[in-house]
Short mmCIF file of C-alpha atoms in Angstrom, two decimals:
data_model
loop_
_atom_site.label_atom_id
_atom_site.label_comp_id
_atom_site.label_asym_id
_atom_site.label_seq_id
_atom_site.Cartn_x
_atom_site.Cartn_y
_atom_site.Cartn_z
CA UNK A 4 0.00 0.00 0.00
CA UNK A 5 1.32 3.43 -0.93
CA UNK A 6 0.92 6.66 1.02
CA UNK A 7 -1.48 7.90 -1.64
CA UNK A 8 -4.14 5.44 -0.55
CA UNK A 9 -3.73 2.97 -3.45
CA UNK A 10 -3.65 -0.70 -2.39
CA UNK A 11 -1.75 -3.29 -4.38
CA UNK A 12 -3.18 -6.82 -3.88
CA UNK A 13 -1.54 -10.03 -5.04
CA UNK A 14 -3.61 -12.23 -7.30
CA UNK A 15 -4.51 -15.69 -6.06
CA UNK A 16 -3.18 -17.21 -9.32
CA UNK A 17 0.09 -15.29 -9.12
CA UNK A 18 -0.77 -13.08 -12.14
CA UNK A 19 -0.61 -9.32 -12.51
CA UNK A 20 -1.32 -7.60 -9.16
CA UNK A 21 -4.70 -5.94 -8.77
CA UNK A 22 -4.62 -2.24 -7.98
CA UNK A 23 -7.52 -0.94 -5.92
CA UNK A 24 -8.32 2.58 -4.85
CA UNK A 25 -9.13 2.88 -1.17
CA UNK A 26 -10.61 6.15 0.08
CA UNK A 27 -8.73 8.18 2.62
CA UNK A 28 -10.22 7.78 6.08
CA UNK A 29 -11.35 10.94 7.78
CA UNK A 30 -9.17 12.28 10.57
CA UNK A 31 -11.84 11.35 13.14
CA UNK A 32 -11.99 7.78 11.83
CA UNK A 33 -8.23 7.38 12.00
CA UNK A 34 -8.10 8.74 15.55
CA UNK A 35 -10.99 6.50 16.61
CA UNK A 36 -9.21 3.48 15.13
CA UNK A 37 -5.94 4.27 16.91
CA UNK A 38 -7.69 4.70 20.25
CA UNK A 39 -9.73 1.52 19.79
CA UNK A 40 -6.73 -0.46 18.63
CA UNK A 41 -4.63 0.45 21.67
CA UNK A 42 -7.37 0.32 24.30
CA UNK A 43 -9.19 -2.84 23.25
CA UNK A 44 -5.93 -4.51 22.27
CA UNK A 45 -4.54 -3.98 25.76
CA UNK A 46 -7.84 -4.97 27.38
CA UNK A 47 -8.06 -8.26 25.47
CA UNK A 48 -4.41 -9.06 26.16
CA UNK A 49 -4.38 -8.14 29.86
CA UNK A 50 -7.88 -8.99 31.14
CA UNK A 51 -6.94 -12.47 32.43
CA UNK A 52 -10.15 -14.28 31.55
CA UNK A 53 -9.90 -13.48 27.84
CA UNK A 54 -6.57 -15.22 27.06
CA UNK A 55 -7.27 -17.91 29.68
CA UNK A 56 -10.13 -19.28 27.56
CA UNK A 57 -7.63 -20.32 24.90
CA UNK A 58 -5.77 -22.61 27.28
CA UNK A 59 -8.49 -25.06 26.26
CA UNK A 60 -8.08 -28.56 27.67
CA UNK A 61 -5.01 -27.47 29.64
CA UNK A 62 -7.12 -25.15 31.82
CA UNK A 63 -7.81 -27.81 34.45
CA UNK A 64 -4.08 -28.51 34.92
CA UNK A 65 -2.99 -24.90 35.40
CA UNK A 66 -2.27 -23.41 38.82
CA UNK A 67 -5.01 -21.27 40.30
CA UNK A 68 -2.84 -18.15 40.12
CA UNK A 69 -2.44 -18.60 36.37
CA UNK A 70 -6.05 -17.48 35.94
CA UNK A 71 -4.91 -14.04 37.15
CA UNK A 72 -2.65 -13.68 34.10
CA UNK A 73 -0.50 -10.53 34.16
CA UNK A 74 -2.51 -8.87 36.90
CA UNK A 75 -0.06 -10.30 39.42
CA UNK A 76 3.17 -8.76 38.07
CA UNK A 77 1.39 -5.60 36.88
CA UNK A 78 -0.58 -5.22 40.10
CA UNK A 79 1.67 -2.54 41.64
CA UNK A 80 0.94 -0.24 38.68
CA UNK A 81 -2.81 -0.44 39.20
CA UNK A 82 -2.44 -0.13 42.97
CA UNK A 83 -0.38 3.04 42.41
CA UNK A 84 -3.13 4.34 40.09
CA UNK A 85 -5.73 3.72 42.76
CA UNK A 86 -3.79 5.66 45.37
CA UNK A 87 -2.78 8.53 43.08
CA UNK A 88 -5.98 9.06 41.06
CA UNK A 89 -8.75 7.74 43.29
CA UNK A 90 -7.13 8.31 46.68
CA UNK A 91 -7.81 4.79 47.93
CA UNK A 92 -5.93 1.56 48.39
CA UNK A 93 -6.87 -1.07 45.82
CA UNK A 94 -6.06 -4.74 46.29
CA UNK A 95 -6.86 -7.63 43.96
CA UNK A 96 -9.13 -10.04 45.80
CA UNK A 97 -8.45 -13.25 43.87
CA UNK A 98 -11.30 -15.29 45.30
CA UNK A 99 -14.01 -12.66 45.64
CA UNK A 100 -15.82 -13.55 42.41
CA UNK A 101 -16.47 -9.87 41.72
CA UNK A 102 -15.43 -8.37 38.42
CA UNK A 103 -16.12 -4.82 39.58
CA UNK A 104 -13.46 -4.58 42.27
CA UNK A 105 -11.64 -1.30 42.84
CA UNK A 106 -8.53 -2.99 41.47
CA UNK A 107 -10.25 -3.70 38.14
CA UNK A 108 -11.61 -0.16 37.90
CA UNK A 109 -8.05 1.09 38.41
CA UNK A 110 -6.92 -1.36 35.72
CA UNK A 111 -9.48 0.00 33.25
CA UNK A 112 -8.57 3.61 34.02
CA UNK A 113 -4.88 2.82 33.52
CA UNK A 114 -5.56 1.25 30.12
CA UNK A 115 -7.64 4.23 29.07
CA UNK A 116 -4.90 6.67 30.12
CA UNK A 117 -2.27 4.69 28.22
CA UNK A 118 -4.53 4.48 25.17
CA UNK A 119 -5.16 8.25 25.12
CA UNK A 120 -1.44 9.06 25.39
CA UNK A 121 -0.48 6.42 22.81
CA UNK A 122 -3.17 7.69 20.43
CA UNK A 123 -1.88 11.25 20.70
CA UNK A 124 1.71 10.18 19.97
CA UNK A 125 0.61 7.84 17.16
CA UNK A 126 -1.47 10.62 15.59
CA UNK A 127 1.46 13.02 15.53
CA UNK A 128 3.94 10.50 14.13
CA UNK A 129 1.64 8.88 11.59
CA UNK A 130 -0.70 11.71 10.63
CA UNK A 131 -0.12 11.36 6.86
CA UNK A 132 -1.23 7.72 6.56
CA UNK A 133 -4.50 7.60 4.56
CA UNK A 134 -5.99 4.53 6.25
CA UNK A 135 -5.24 1.43 8.30
CA UNK A 136 -7.04 -1.13 6.15
CA UNK A 137 -4.66 -4.05 6.71
CA UNK A 138 -4.02 -3.30 10.40
CA UNK A 139 -7.75 -2.92 10.89
CA UNK A 140 -8.31 -6.36 9.36
CA UNK A 141 -5.84 -7.93 11.80
CA UNK A 142 -7.41 -5.98 14.67
CA UNK A 143 -10.92 -7.16 13.84
CA UNK A 144 -9.69 -10.74 13.48
CA UNK A 145 -8.20 -10.63 16.98
CA UNK A 146 -11.31 -8.96 18.41
CA UNK A 147 -13.74 -11.53 17.03
CA UNK A 148 -11.60 -14.43 18.27
CA UNK A 149 -11.43 -12.93 21.77
CA UNK A 150 -15.15 -12.15 21.78
CA UNK A 151 -15.96 -15.60 20.41
CA UNK A 152 -13.95 -17.25 23.18
CA UNK A 153 -15.83 -15.34 25.89
CA UNK A 154 -19.21 -16.22 24.41
CA UNK A 155 -18.24 -19.89 24.29
CA UNK A 156 -17.04 -19.78 27.89
CA UNK A 157 -20.14 -18.10 29.30
CA UNK A 158 -22.47 -19.93 26.93
CA UNK A 159 -21.24 -23.36 27.98
CA UNK A 160 -21.58 -22.33 31.65
CA UNK A 161 -25.30 -21.82 30.95
CA UNK A 162 -25.76 -24.66 28.46
CA UNK A 163 -24.39 -26.97 31.17
CA UNK A 164 -26.38 -25.07 33.81
CA UNK A 165 -23.71 -24.30 36.37
CA UNK A 166 -23.41 -20.50 36.21
CA UNK A 167 -26.87 -20.10 37.74
CA UNK A 168 -27.47 -23.35 39.66
CA UNK A 169 -30.77 -24.54 41.06
CA UNK A 170 -31.70 -22.59 44.22
CA UNK A 171 -30.12 -24.08 47.31
CA UNK A 172 -32.23 -25.68 50.02
CA UNK A 173 -31.42 -22.78 52.34
CA UNK A 174 -32.77 -20.36 49.70
CA UNK A 175 -36.15 -22.08 49.99
CA UNK A 176 -36.29 -20.92 53.61
CA UNK A 177 -35.06 -17.35 53.10
CA UNK A 178 -37.69 -14.58 52.88
CA UNK A 179 -37.79 -13.00 49.43
CA UNK A 180 -37.18 -9.53 50.81
CA UNK A 181 -33.82 -10.60 52.24
CA UNK A 182 -32.40 -11.56 48.84
CA UNK A 183 -30.06 -9.16 47.10
CA UNK A 184 -31.07 -8.19 43.54
CA UNK A 185 -28.25 -10.36 42.16
CA UNK A 186 -29.48 -13.37 44.16
CA UNK A 187 -33.00 -12.80 42.85
CA UNK A 188 -31.68 -12.98 39.29
CA UNK A 189 -29.51 -16.04 39.98
CA UNK A 190 -32.35 -17.95 41.65
CA UNK A 191 -34.84 -16.92 38.98
CA UNK A 192 -32.69 -18.22 36.14
CA UNK A 193 -31.57 -21.25 38.15
CA UNK A 194 -35.20 -22.18 38.81
CA UNK A 195 -35.70 -22.72 35.07
CA UNK A 196 -32.81 -24.84 33.73
CA UNK A 197 -34.40 -25.01 30.26
CA UNK A 198 -34.41 -21.21 30.01
CA UNK A 199 -30.79 -21.08 31.16
CA UNK A 200 -29.78 -23.76 28.63
CA UNK A 201 -31.45 -21.83 25.80
CA UNK A 202 -29.61 -18.66 26.81
CA UNK A 203 -26.39 -20.63 26.76
CA UNK A 204 -27.13 -22.11 23.35
CA UNK A 205 -27.62 -18.62 21.91
CA UNK A 206 -24.27 -17.47 23.31
CA UNK A 207 -22.45 -20.60 22.12
CA UNK A 208 -23.96 -20.24 18.65
CA UNK A 209 -22.88 -16.59 18.50
CA UNK A 210 -19.40 -17.56 19.65
CA UNK A 211 -19.00 -20.33 17.08
CA UNK A 212 -20.17 -18.07 14.25
CA UNK A 213 -17.47 -15.57 15.18
CA UNK A 214 -14.72 -18.11 14.49
CA UNK A 215 -15.57 -18.22 10.78
CA UNK A 216 -15.05 -15.12 8.60
CA UNK A 217 -18.07 -15.91 6.44
CA UNK A 218 -20.44 -16.03 9.42
CA UNK A 219 -18.69 -13.44 11.59
CA UNK A 220 -21.18 -10.64 10.90
CA UNK A 221 -24.12 -12.86 11.86
CA UNK A 222 -22.21 -13.94 14.97
CA UNK A 223 -21.52 -10.32 15.89
CA UNK A 224 -25.21 -9.44 15.52
CA UNK A 225 -26.28 -12.39 17.69
CA UNK A 226 -23.56 -11.50 20.19
CA UNK A 227 -24.74 -7.90 20.34
CA UNK A 228 -28.28 -8.96 21.22
CA UNK A 229 -27.16 -11.54 23.80
CA UNK A 230 -24.64 -9.22 25.44
CA UNK A 231 -27.05 -6.29 25.49
CA UNK A 232 -29.40 -8.43 27.57
CA UNK A 233 -26.54 -9.53 29.83
CA UNK A 234 -25.35 -5.96 30.34
CA UNK A 235 -28.87 -4.68 31.14
CA UNK A 236 -29.38 -7.49 33.66
CA UNK A 237 -26.01 -6.75 35.26
CA UNK A 238 -26.90 -3.09 35.55
CA UNK A 239 -30.45 -3.54 36.82
CA UNK A 240 -29.76 -6.47 39.20
CA UNK A 241 -26.38 -5.14 40.40
CA UNK A 242 -24.43 -8.16 39.17
CA UNK A 243 -20.70 -7.45 39.68
CA UNK A 244 -19.59 -8.27 36.12
CA UNK A 245 -20.49 -4.88 34.65
CA UNK A 246 -16.98 -4.01 33.45
CA UNK A 247 -16.48 -7.18 31.41
CA UNK A 248 -20.07 -7.22 30.12
CA UNK A 249 -19.76 -3.63 28.89
CA UNK A 250 -16.47 -4.32 27.13
CA UNK A 251 -17.78 -7.45 25.42
CA UNK A 252 -20.79 -5.44 24.26
CA UNK A 253 -18.45 -2.75 22.88
CA UNK A 254 -16.37 -5.39 21.10
CA UNK A 255 -19.53 -6.59 19.35
CA UNK A 256 -20.13 -3.01 18.19
CA UNK A 257 -16.53 -2.73 16.99
CA UNK A 258 -17.01 -5.82 14.84
CA UNK A 259 -20.23 -4.45 13.36
CA UNK A 260 -18.85 -0.95 12.74
CA UNK A 261 -17.52 -1.80 9.23
CA UNK A 262 -20.96 -3.17 8.36
CA UNK A 263 -22.97 -0.23 9.74
CA UNK A 264 -23.85 1.29 6.37
CA UNK A 265 -24.75 -2.07 4.81
CA UNK A 266 -26.92 -3.05 7.77
CA UNK A 267 -28.65 0.33 7.76
CA UNK A 268 -29.38 -0.01 4.02
CA UNK A 269 -30.84 -3.47 4.47
CA UNK A 270 -32.65 -3.18 7.80
CA UNK A 271 -33.71 0.48 7.97
CA UNK A 272 -33.59 2.20 4.60
CA UNK A 273 -34.89 -0.63 2.36
CA UNK A 274 -32.00 -0.14 -0.05
CA UNK A 275 -29.96 -2.75 -1.88
CA UNK A 276 -26.96 -3.68 0.25
CA UNK A 277 -23.54 -5.06 -0.62
CA UNK A 278 -22.49 -8.40 0.90
CA UNK A 279 -21.54 -7.99 4.55
CA UNK A 280 -17.99 -9.31 4.66
CA UNK A 281 -15.55 -8.89 7.51
CA UNK A 282 -12.24 -7.27 6.48
CA UNK A 283 -9.56 -9.94 6.08
CA UNK A 284 -5.78 -9.51 6.28
CA UNK A 285 -5.14 -12.32 3.80
CA UNK A 286 -5.06 -11.92 0.01
CA UNK A 287 -4.09 -15.33 -1.36
CA UNK A 288 -6.76 -18.02 -1.54
CA UNK A 289 -4.45 -20.66 -0.06
CA UNK A 290 -3.58 -18.41 2.86
CA UNK A 291 -7.27 -17.72 3.49
CA UNK A 292 -8.06 -21.44 3.61
CA UNK A 293 -5.25 -22.06 6.09
CA UNK A 294 -6.36 -19.08 8.20
CA UNK A 295 -9.98 -20.26 8.29
CA UNK A 296 -8.86 -23.75 9.29
CA UNK A 297 -6.72 -22.37 12.11
CA UNK A 298 -9.55 -20.14 13.35
CA UNK A 299 -12.02 -23.03 13.33
CA UNK A 300 -9.54 -25.26 15.16
CA UNK A 301 -9.01 -22.53 17.75
CA UNK A 302 -12.76 -22.27 18.27
CA UNK A 303 -13.09 -26.04 18.74
CA UNK A 304 -10.13 -25.97 21.15
CA UNK A 305 -11.68 -23.19 23.25
CA UNK A 306 -15.07 -24.90 23.19
CA UNK A 307 -13.51 -28.20 24.32
CA UNK A 308 -11.89 -26.51 27.28
CA UNK A 309 -15.12 -24.75 28.26
CA UNK A 310 -17.08 -28.01 28.04
CA UNK A 311 -14.48 -29.82 30.13
CA UNK A 312 -14.56 -27.16 32.85
CA UNK A 313 -18.37 -27.07 32.68
CA UNK A 314 -18.74 -30.83 33.07
CA UNK A 315 -16.29 -30.85 35.97
CA UNK A 316 -18.25 -28.09 37.68
CA UNK A 317 -21.55 -29.90 36.98
CA UNK A 318 -20.29 -33.12 38.54
CA UNK A 319 -18.65 -31.41 41.51
CA UNK A 320 -21.02 -28.58 42.43
CA UNK A 321 -23.98 -28.67 40.03
CA UNK A 322 -26.93 -30.92 39.36
CA UNK A 323 -24.65 -33.85 38.61
CA UNK A 324 -23.09 -33.84 42.10
CA UNK A 325 -24.06 -36.72 44.35
CA UNK A 326 -26.32 -35.84 47.27
CA UNK A 327 -24.48 -35.95 50.61
CA UNK A 328 -25.58 -38.09 53.56
CA UNK A 329 -28.64 -36.67 55.33
CA UNK A 330 -29.39 -34.36 52.36
CA UNK A 331 -32.52 -32.30 52.97
CA UNK A 332 -34.20 -29.84 55.31
CA UNK A 333 -34.70 -31.09 58.86
CA UNK A 334 -37.21 -29.46 61.24
CA UNK A 335 -36.24 -29.43 64.92
CA UNK A 336 -38.98 -31.00 67.04
CA UNK A 337 -37.13 -31.24 70.37
CA UNK A 338 -34.06 -29.40 71.64
CA UNK A 339 -32.46 -29.89 75.05
CA UNK A 340 -29.45 -28.03 76.43
CA UNK A 341 -27.69 -28.99 79.66
CA UNK A 342 -30.43 -31.57 80.10
CA UNK A 343 -33.20 -28.94 79.98
CA UNK A 344 -35.75 -28.77 77.12
CA UNK A 345 -35.86 -25.42 75.31
CA UNK A 346 -39.24 -24.16 74.15
CA UNK A 347 -39.52 -22.97 70.51
CA UNK A 348 -39.41 -19.28 71.37
CA UNK A 349 -38.32 -16.80 68.71
CA UNK A 350 -36.31 -14.97 71.38
CA UNK A 351 -34.18 -18.02 72.22
CA UNK A 352 -30.64 -17.48 70.89
CA UNK A 353 -29.48 -21.05 71.52
CA UNK A 354 -32.26 -23.22 70.12
CA UNK A 355 -32.37 -24.17 66.45
CA UNK A 356 -35.42 -24.09 64.21
CA UNK A 357 -34.05 -26.14 61.29
CA UNK A 358 -30.88 -27.85 60.09
CA UNK A 359 -30.16 -28.11 56.34
CA UNK A 360 -27.75 -30.51 54.67
CA UNK A 361 -27.05 -29.43 51.09
CA UNK A 362 -24.56 -30.32 48.37
CA UNK A 363 -22.31 -27.39 49.24
CA UNK A 364 -22.40 -27.59 53.03
CA UNK A 365 -24.91 -27.07 55.80
CA UNK A 366 -27.07 -24.30 57.23
CA UNK A 367 -28.70 -24.02 60.63
CA UNK A 368 -31.62 -21.69 61.22
CA UNK A 369 -32.00 -19.86 64.49
CA UNK A 370 -35.38 -19.35 66.10
CA UNK A 371 -35.55 -15.76 64.84
CA UNK A 372 -35.28 -17.08 61.28
CA UNK A 373 -31.62 -16.16 60.69
CA UNK A 374 -29.88 -18.64 58.40
CA UNK A 375 -26.29 -19.42 59.40
CA UNK A 376 -24.06 -21.13 56.82
CA UNK A 377 -21.64 -23.80 58.01
CA UNK A 378 -19.23 -26.37 56.72
CA UNK A 379 -20.09 -29.94 57.62
CA UNK A 380 -18.36 -33.29 57.73
CA UNK A 381 -20.68 -36.29 58.02
CA UNK A 382 -19.19 -39.75 58.65
CA UNK A 383 -21.99 -42.28 58.03
CA UNK A 384 -19.92 -45.23 59.26
CA UNK A 385 -18.93 -43.57 62.56
CA UNK A 386 -22.31 -41.77 62.81
CA UNK A 387 -20.63 -38.43 63.54
CA UNK A 388 -21.27 -34.88 62.39
CA UNK A 389 -18.86 -31.94 62.73
CA UNK A 390 -20.21 -28.44 62.08
CA UNK A 391 -17.89 -25.45 61.65
CA UNK A 392 -18.12 -21.81 60.72
CA UNK A 393 -17.07 -21.16 57.11
CA UNK A 394 -13.38 -20.18 56.90
CA UNK A 395 -12.90 -16.41 56.53
CA UNK A 396 -10.74 -16.97 53.42
CA UNK A 397 -9.64 -19.92 51.27
CA UNK A 398 -7.09 -22.08 53.06
CA UNK A 399 -7.95 -20.81 56.55
CA UNK A 400 -8.97 -23.23 59.27
CA UNK A 401 -12.70 -23.26 60.11
CA UNK A 402 -13.86 -22.64 63.68
CA UNK A 403 -15.80 -25.60 65.14
CA UNK A 404 -19.43 -24.99 66.07
CA UNK A 405 -20.44 -28.39 67.33
CA UNK A 406 -19.70 -32.11 67.23
CA UNK A 407 -22.44 -34.72 67.36
CA UNK A 408 -23.16 -38.37 67.08
CA UNK A 409 -26.34 -39.15 65.20
CA UNK A 410 -28.92 -41.89 65.01
CA UNK A 411 -31.47 -42.24 62.22
CA UNK A 412 -34.25 -44.54 63.44
CA UNK A 413 -36.19 -43.98 60.19
CA UNK A 414 -35.45 -42.17 56.89
CA UNK A 415 -37.36 -39.08 58.04
CA UNK A 416 -36.20 -39.02 61.68
CA UNK A 417 -32.85 -37.89 63.05
CA UNK A 418 -31.42 -37.60 66.56
CA UNK A 419 -28.26 -35.69 67.43
CA UNK A 420 -26.32 -35.79 70.71
CA UNK A 421 -23.13 -33.92 71.44
CA UNK A 422 -21.61 -30.54 72.12
CA UNK A 423 -22.86 -27.24 70.67
CA UNK A 424 -20.84 -24.12 71.52
CA UNK A 425 -19.27 -26.10 74.37
CA UNK A 426 -22.57 -27.16 75.94
CA UNK A 427 -24.19 -30.62 75.86
CA UNK A 428 -27.28 -30.84 73.66
CA UNK A 429 -29.67 -33.39 72.22
CA UNK A 430 -31.70 -32.53 69.14
CA UNK A 431 -34.59 -34.44 67.54
CA UNK A 432 -35.41 -33.58 63.92
CA UNK A 433 -37.98 -34.50 61.27
CA UNK A 434 -37.28 -34.33 57.54
CA UNK A 435 -39.30 -31.78 55.57
CA UNK A 436 -40.93 -32.88 52.31
CA UNK A 437 -39.20 -30.74 49.67
CA UNK A 438 -42.19 -31.04 47.36
CA UNK A 439 -44.16 -28.78 49.68
CA UNK A 440 -42.26 -25.85 48.15
CA UNK A 441 -44.07 -24.72 44.96
CA UNK A 442 -40.77 -23.57 43.46
CA UNK A 443 -39.74 -27.24 43.28
CA UNK A 444 -43.08 -28.94 42.73
CA UNK A 445 -45.19 -26.59 40.59
CA UNK A 446 -43.63 -27.44 37.25
CA UNK A 447 -45.07 -26.43 33.87
CA UNK A 448 -48.80 -26.34 33.09
CA UNK A 449 -50.40 -25.84 29.66
CA UNK A 450 -53.88 -25.29 31.10
CA UNK A 451 -54.51 -22.81 33.92
CA UNK A 452 -57.99 -21.46 34.55
CA UNK A 453 -56.53 -18.94 36.99
CA UNK A 454 -52.98 -17.58 37.34
CA UNK A 455 -50.96 -19.34 40.03
CA UNK A 456 -49.04 -16.72 42.00
CA UNK A 457 -47.86 -17.37 45.53
#
């Protein structure tokens, strides 16, 4: 390509090169491209989850810290940004599960500052270049692969419904008004696995389409719709993944930007439209075929890794996990402490109302209705139960709450005897029928003479 804006393309058959005129981009377009190239390029390279997806089947063998990518070595830069610009200490909480931490906001601000400065320098040094057609093609290729990987990752997490699991047994006992907005959303989607699976299928389809140049525009359109819904839900239910959701939505728009005029002609203005083709950096037919094959293989590799992680999560923590001993909700019928029976008074701070054994641990409910999470170890052969407070952080030792021996005279009866908070107790419990909760038993009904709201 010459500085005059004339592109010289090699012919696929090796004949005389084809000379094509390419219009000079406007100054605003060139500046917008430079800013987008630097900012989104850095974001895709440094946001750990984006490159991690392409570890594929190796993901399960990597150390936990590897999922943090370059945030570890670059952390001091973002911590310095937090102190200097925002006047607060920012620390990366590796196990918090929140994507909107102060650390990540400082990370985003740092990238934006670097992108603005780099764009200014680039504009001064390269102000005479008419366009960035080839660089733009490489940029869009990288963007759609990164976006496709994220859609596959999140889509599989819904298609194998583990991102929003079925509501826990303790959630069945919690008053609706005590749920956070994010928990309402999670339980709502988790209550309908079919709906969650369909959402996941849409995201996976959009992701797969992005890995092929011929279907990339359709994939970007499907991604835009899916991610718009995700972003709105994150904003309106206060889900702490707003930063990533917004950036993935913007990446969808970046991919569709070259097709904006064609899509407007076809969808809005009822005009004839040219074929919507994504810019490609390859000219030779052979090179294109190899590139498409590599992109498809990369998509299959990323999908395989996501499926593997999803199945592992399903079998360990999701619907495929085996039910633990004593699984269910147990209602306390008798409770004695120091040999004295305690009446079921809501003011009693020692007596329990219920004890719940779930896949992920246990919960005991105080008489005032408060639900207290706990870790539990049940030994069916020794007939022992050990309850502990959840550890304050991963790797910390839990604090014991109580140790019991148990007897189960019938499947729906349980008797505990042991120490609770250092005092001798005996507890008699009766198993609650889980089908009494409409959320589990109502199911789907074609015919309803009256709406069923409870």
